[in-house]
Amino acid sequence: MGVDWHKRRQRGTVELAVGDYAAGISTVNALDIAEISEEIEVMKRQMRATVKDIYQDAETATDLSQQVNQLVWRERKQLQPYQTTISELINRQSAISKEVYRVQACNMYASHLLQSVRANLLQLAAHRMPNWSITIGRHELTPDRDVSIVEADDIERTDDDQRIHRYVHKGLARLGRT
């Protein structure tokens, strides 16, 4: 009996120790699980708040985008008449520039013709045969050609020119040059 009792007692002590150890582990595990669960709940709240903030930011961005689009539409509508006016002014300026270039070209051509005529008159005044060449429109009048015809439509006529319909130059007898 002594040995059995002693063995039983040892076995009981071991069982108590093992039971207490297991109970301690369960208590520790239960505490750990409770802490982890609490941390999970905190993280869930933070995630929900973050997601809620993201949705609110997205809604705010959508609202701002709509407001900006409305402002742009209003501004565009207000600027539409100005755009039309600006386009008309640009077109007018282009037409004016073309006219200015045309007038400048005519003036340069007229200056060239006047200089040619003056040079010819100076040669005539010096009793020399003029060495002349005048280009009007597409035609060139020179003493070396037999016939040159210049239609009045080839040049822009002033009031003085309107009674003249065409210029005809028939070949001159070639005079010896002095």
Tab-separated table of C-alpha atoms in Angstrom:
chain	number	residue	atom	x	y	z
A	1	MET	CA	0.000	0.000	0.000
A	2	GLY	CA	2.753	2.312	0.688
A	3	VAL	CA	4.145	2.189	-2.742
A	4	ASP	CA	0.782	2.467	-4.429
A	5	TRP	CA	-0.193	5.371	-2.339
A	6	HIS	CA	3.034	7.065	-3.016
A	7	LYS	CA	2.675	6.436	-6.735
A	8	ARG	CA	-0.862	7.714	-6.623
A	9	ARG	CA	0.256	10.795	-4.871
A	10	GLN	CA	2.990	11.404	-7.404
A	11	ARG	CA	0.568	10.765	-10.161
A	12	GLY	CA	-1.898	13.205	-8.583
A	13	THR	CA	0.784	15.812	-8.165
A	14	VAL	CA	1.844	15.349	-11.765
A	15	GLU	CA	-1.775	15.543	-12.908
A	16	LEU	CA	-2.303	18.686	-10.860
A	17	ALA	CA	0.842	20.196	-12.226
A	18	VAL	CA	-0.064	19.244	-15.763
A	19	GLY	CA	-3.652	20.408	-15.202
A	20	ASP	CA	-2.505	23.670	-13.669
A	21	TYR	CA	-0.001	24.096	-16.476
A	22	ALA	CA	-2.702	23.457	-19.074
A	23	ALA	CA	-5.072	25.786	-17.225
A	24	GLY	CA	-2.339	28.406	-17.070
A	25	ILE	CA	-1.684	28.027	-20.754
A	26	SER	CA	-5.407	28.308	-21.465
A	27	THR	CA	-5.597	31.403	-19.322
A	28	VAL	CA	-2.594	32.874	-21.089
A	29	ASN	CA	-4.044	31.843	-24.451
A	30	ALA	CA	-7.429	33.317	-23.540
A	31	LEU	CA	-5.753	36.587	-22.492
A	32	ASP	CA	-3.681	36.646	-25.688
A	33	ILE	CA	-6.767	35.932	-27.767
A	34	ALA	CA	-8.666	38.719	-26.006
A	35	GLU	CA	-5.812	41.185	-26.597
A	36	ILE	CA	-5.474	40.133	-30.222
A	37	SER	CA	-9.232	40.394	-30.670
A	38	GLU	CA	-9.158	43.859	-29.131
A	39	GLU	CA	-6.305	44.883	-31.442
A	40	ILE	CA	-8.239	43.489	-34.422
A	41	GLU	CA	-11.277	45.558	-33.429
A	42	VAL	CA	-9.101	48.688	-33.150
A	43	MET	CA	-7.623	47.983	-36.581
A	44	LYS	CA	-11.120	47.370	-38.009
A	45	ARG	CA	-12.271	50.749	-36.664
A	46	GLN	CA	-9.211	52.433	-38.146
A	47	MET	CA	-9.790	50.713	-41.513
A	48	ARG	CA	-13.479	51.705	-41.505
A	49	ALA	CA	-12.524	55.298	-40.685
A	50	THR	CA	-9.923	55.279	-43.466
A	51	VAL	CA	-12.378	53.816	-45.985
A	52	LYS	CA	-14.992	56.347	-44.865
A	53	ASP	CA	-12.436	59.154	-45.314
A	54	ILE	CA	-11.560	57.830	-48.773
A	55	TYR	CA	-15.240	57.768	-49.783
A	56	GLN	CA	-15.741	61.264	-48.379
A	57	ASP	CA	-12.650	62.486	-50.237
A	58	ALA	CA	-13.931	60.870	-53.439
A	59	GLU	CA	-17.342	62.509	-52.988
A	60	THR	CA	-15.666	65.839	-52.279
A	61	ALA	CA	-13.480	65.447	-55.374
A	62	THR	CA	-16.546	64.588	-57.475
A	63	ASP	CA	-18.420	67.609	-56.127
A	64	LEU	CA	-15.426	69.874	-56.783
A	65	SER	CA	-15.050	68.459	-60.280
A	66	GLN	CA	-18.704	69.187	-61.021
A	67	GLN	CA	-18.351	72.717	-59.658
A	68	VAL	CA	-15.241	73.317	-61.768
A	69	ASN	CA	-17.016	71.977	-64.864
A	70	GLN	CA	-19.955	74.308	-64.215
A	71	LEU	CA	-17.605	77.285	-63.767
A	72	VAL	CA	-15.710	76.434	-66.949
A	73	TRP	CA	-18.993	76.083	-68.856
A	74	ARG	CA	-20.218	79.458	-67.558
A	75	GLU	CA	-16.907	81.168	-68.370
A	76	ARG	CA	-16.869	79.608	-71.815
A	77	LYS	CA	-20.424	80.763	-72.452
A	78	GLN	CA	-19.495	84.283	-71.317
A	79	LEU	CA	-16.389	84.333	-73.532
A	80	GLN	CA	-18.162	82.983	-76.643
A	81	PRO	CA	-19.111	86.443	-78.016
A	82	TYR	CA	-15.555	87.647	-77.462
A	83	GLN	CA	-14.202	84.632	-79.311
A	84	THR	CA	-16.409	85.468	-82.282
A	85	THR	CA	-15.337	89.116	-82.164
A	86	ILE	CA	-11.666	88.159	-81.887
A	87	SER	CA	-12.000	85.798	-84.865
A	88	GLU	CA	-13.637	88.571	-86.897
A	89	LEU	CA	-10.855	90.991	-85.925
A	90	ILE	CA	-8.205	88.468	-86.918
A	91	ASN	CA	-9.906	87.955	-90.286
A	92	ARG	CA	-10.134	91.730	-90.822
A	93	GLN	CA	-6.478	92.174	-89.871
A	94	SER	CA	-5.527	89.461	-92.348
A	95	ALA	CA	-7.517	91.168	-95.116
A	96	ILE	CA	-5.971	94.541	-94.232
A	97	SER	CA	-2.476	93.025	-94.260
A	98	LYS	CA	-3.095	91.501	-97.690
A	99	GLU	CA	-4.323	94.860	-98.989
A	100	VAL	CA	-1.306	96.656	-97.484
A	101	TYR	CA	1.073	94.167	-99.129
A	102	ARG	CA	-0.732	94.576	-102.458
A	103	VAL	CA	-0.545	98.379	-102.242
A	104	GLN	CA	3.132	98.235	-101.268
A	105	ALA	CA	3.869	95.965	-104.226
A	106	CYS	CA	2.008	98.353	-106.557
A	107	ASN	CA	3.931	101.314	-105.117
A	108	MET	CA	7.266	99.563	-105.589
A	109	TYR	CA	6.317	98.652	-109.159
A	110	ALA	CA	5.175	102.226	-109.867
A	111	SER	CA	8.457	103.552	-108.433
A	112	HIS	CA	10.378	101.186	-110.709
A	113	LEU	CA	8.399	102.368	-113.749
A	114	LEU	CA	8.962	106.028	-112.844
A	115	GLN	CA	12.689	105.461	-112.445
A	116	SER	CA	12.794	103.730	-115.836
A	117	VAL	CA	10.911	106.607	-117.475
A	118	ARG	CA	13.192	109.191	-115.797
A	119	ALA	CA	16.278	107.328	-116.990
A	120	ASN	CA	14.870	107.221	-120.530
A	121	LEU	CA	14.018	110.949	-120.414
A	122	LEU	CA	17.535	111.767	-119.236
A	123	GLN	CA	18.951	109.762	-122.143
A	124	LEU	CA	16.638	111.590	-124.572
A	125	ALA	CA	17.635	114.955	-123.059
A	126	ALA	CA	21.266	114.018	-123.669
A	127	HIS	CA	20.362	113.319	-127.327
A	128	ARG	CA	21.046	109.620	-126.934
A	129	MET	CA	18.847	106.702	-127.918
A	130	PRO	CA	17.126	105.489	-124.739
A	131	ASN	CA	17.966	101.990	-123.626
A	132	TRP	CA	14.542	101.259	-122.282
A	133	SER	CA	12.644	98.237	-121.137
A	134	ILE	CA	9.318	98.571	-119.354
A	135	THR	CA	7.386	95.607	-118.051
A	136	ILE	CA	3.659	96.068	-117.567
A	137	GLY	CA	1.691	93.128	-116.277
A	138	ARG	CA	2.885	90.035	-118.160
A	139	HIS	CA	4.264	91.966	-121.147
A	140	GLU	CA	7.606	93.573	-121.697
A	141	LEU	CA	8.023	96.521	-124.026
A	142	THR	CA	11.502	96.815	-125.480
A	143	PRO	CA	12.934	98.440	-128.612
A	144	ASP	CA	14.182	95.016	-129.735
A	145	ARG	CA	10.719	93.469	-130.167
A	146	ASP	CA	8.620	93.897	-133.270
A	147	VAL	CA	5.182	94.167	-131.601
A	148	SER	CA	4.234	94.309	-127.941
A	149	ILE	CA	0.649	94.613	-126.773
A	150	VAL	CA	-0.377	95.366	-123.228
A	151	GLU	CA	-4.042	95.012	-122.386
A	152	ALA	CA	-5.402	97.592	-119.968
A	153	ASP	CA	-6.874	94.786	-117.868
A	154	ASP	CA	-3.340	93.618	-117.055
A	155	ILE	CA	-2.708	96.694	-114.958
A	156	GLU	CA	-4.759	98.519	-112.395
A	157	ARG	CA	-6.006	101.717	-113.993
A	158	THR	CA	-6.468	105.106	-112.380
A	159	ASP	CA	-9.087	107.595	-113.593
A	160	ASP	CA	-6.627	108.952	-116.174
A	161	ASP	CA	-5.984	105.471	-117.563
A	162	GLN	CA	-9.617	104.444	-118.000
A	163	ARG	CA	-9.974	105.987	-121.449
A	164	ILE	CA	-6.947	103.979	-122.658
A	165	HIS	CA	-7.819	100.411	-123.610
A	166	ARG	CA	-4.530	99.104	-124.854
A	167	TYR	CA	-1.001	100.124	-125.575
A	168	VAL	CA	0.503	99.084	-128.871
A	169	HIS	CA	4.146	99.493	-129.681
A	170	LYS	CA	5.241	98.581	-133.175
A	171	GLY	CA	8.882	98.019	-133.807
A	172	LEU	CA	10.873	101.177	-134.342
A	173	ALA	CA	13.570	101.517	-136.874
A	174	ARG	CA	16.723	100.691	-135.084
A	175	LEU	CA	18.859	103.696	-134.732
A	176	GLY	CA	22.549	103.411	-134.247
A	177	ARG	CA	23.667	103.997	-130.736
A	178	THR	CA	25.836	106.963	-129.996
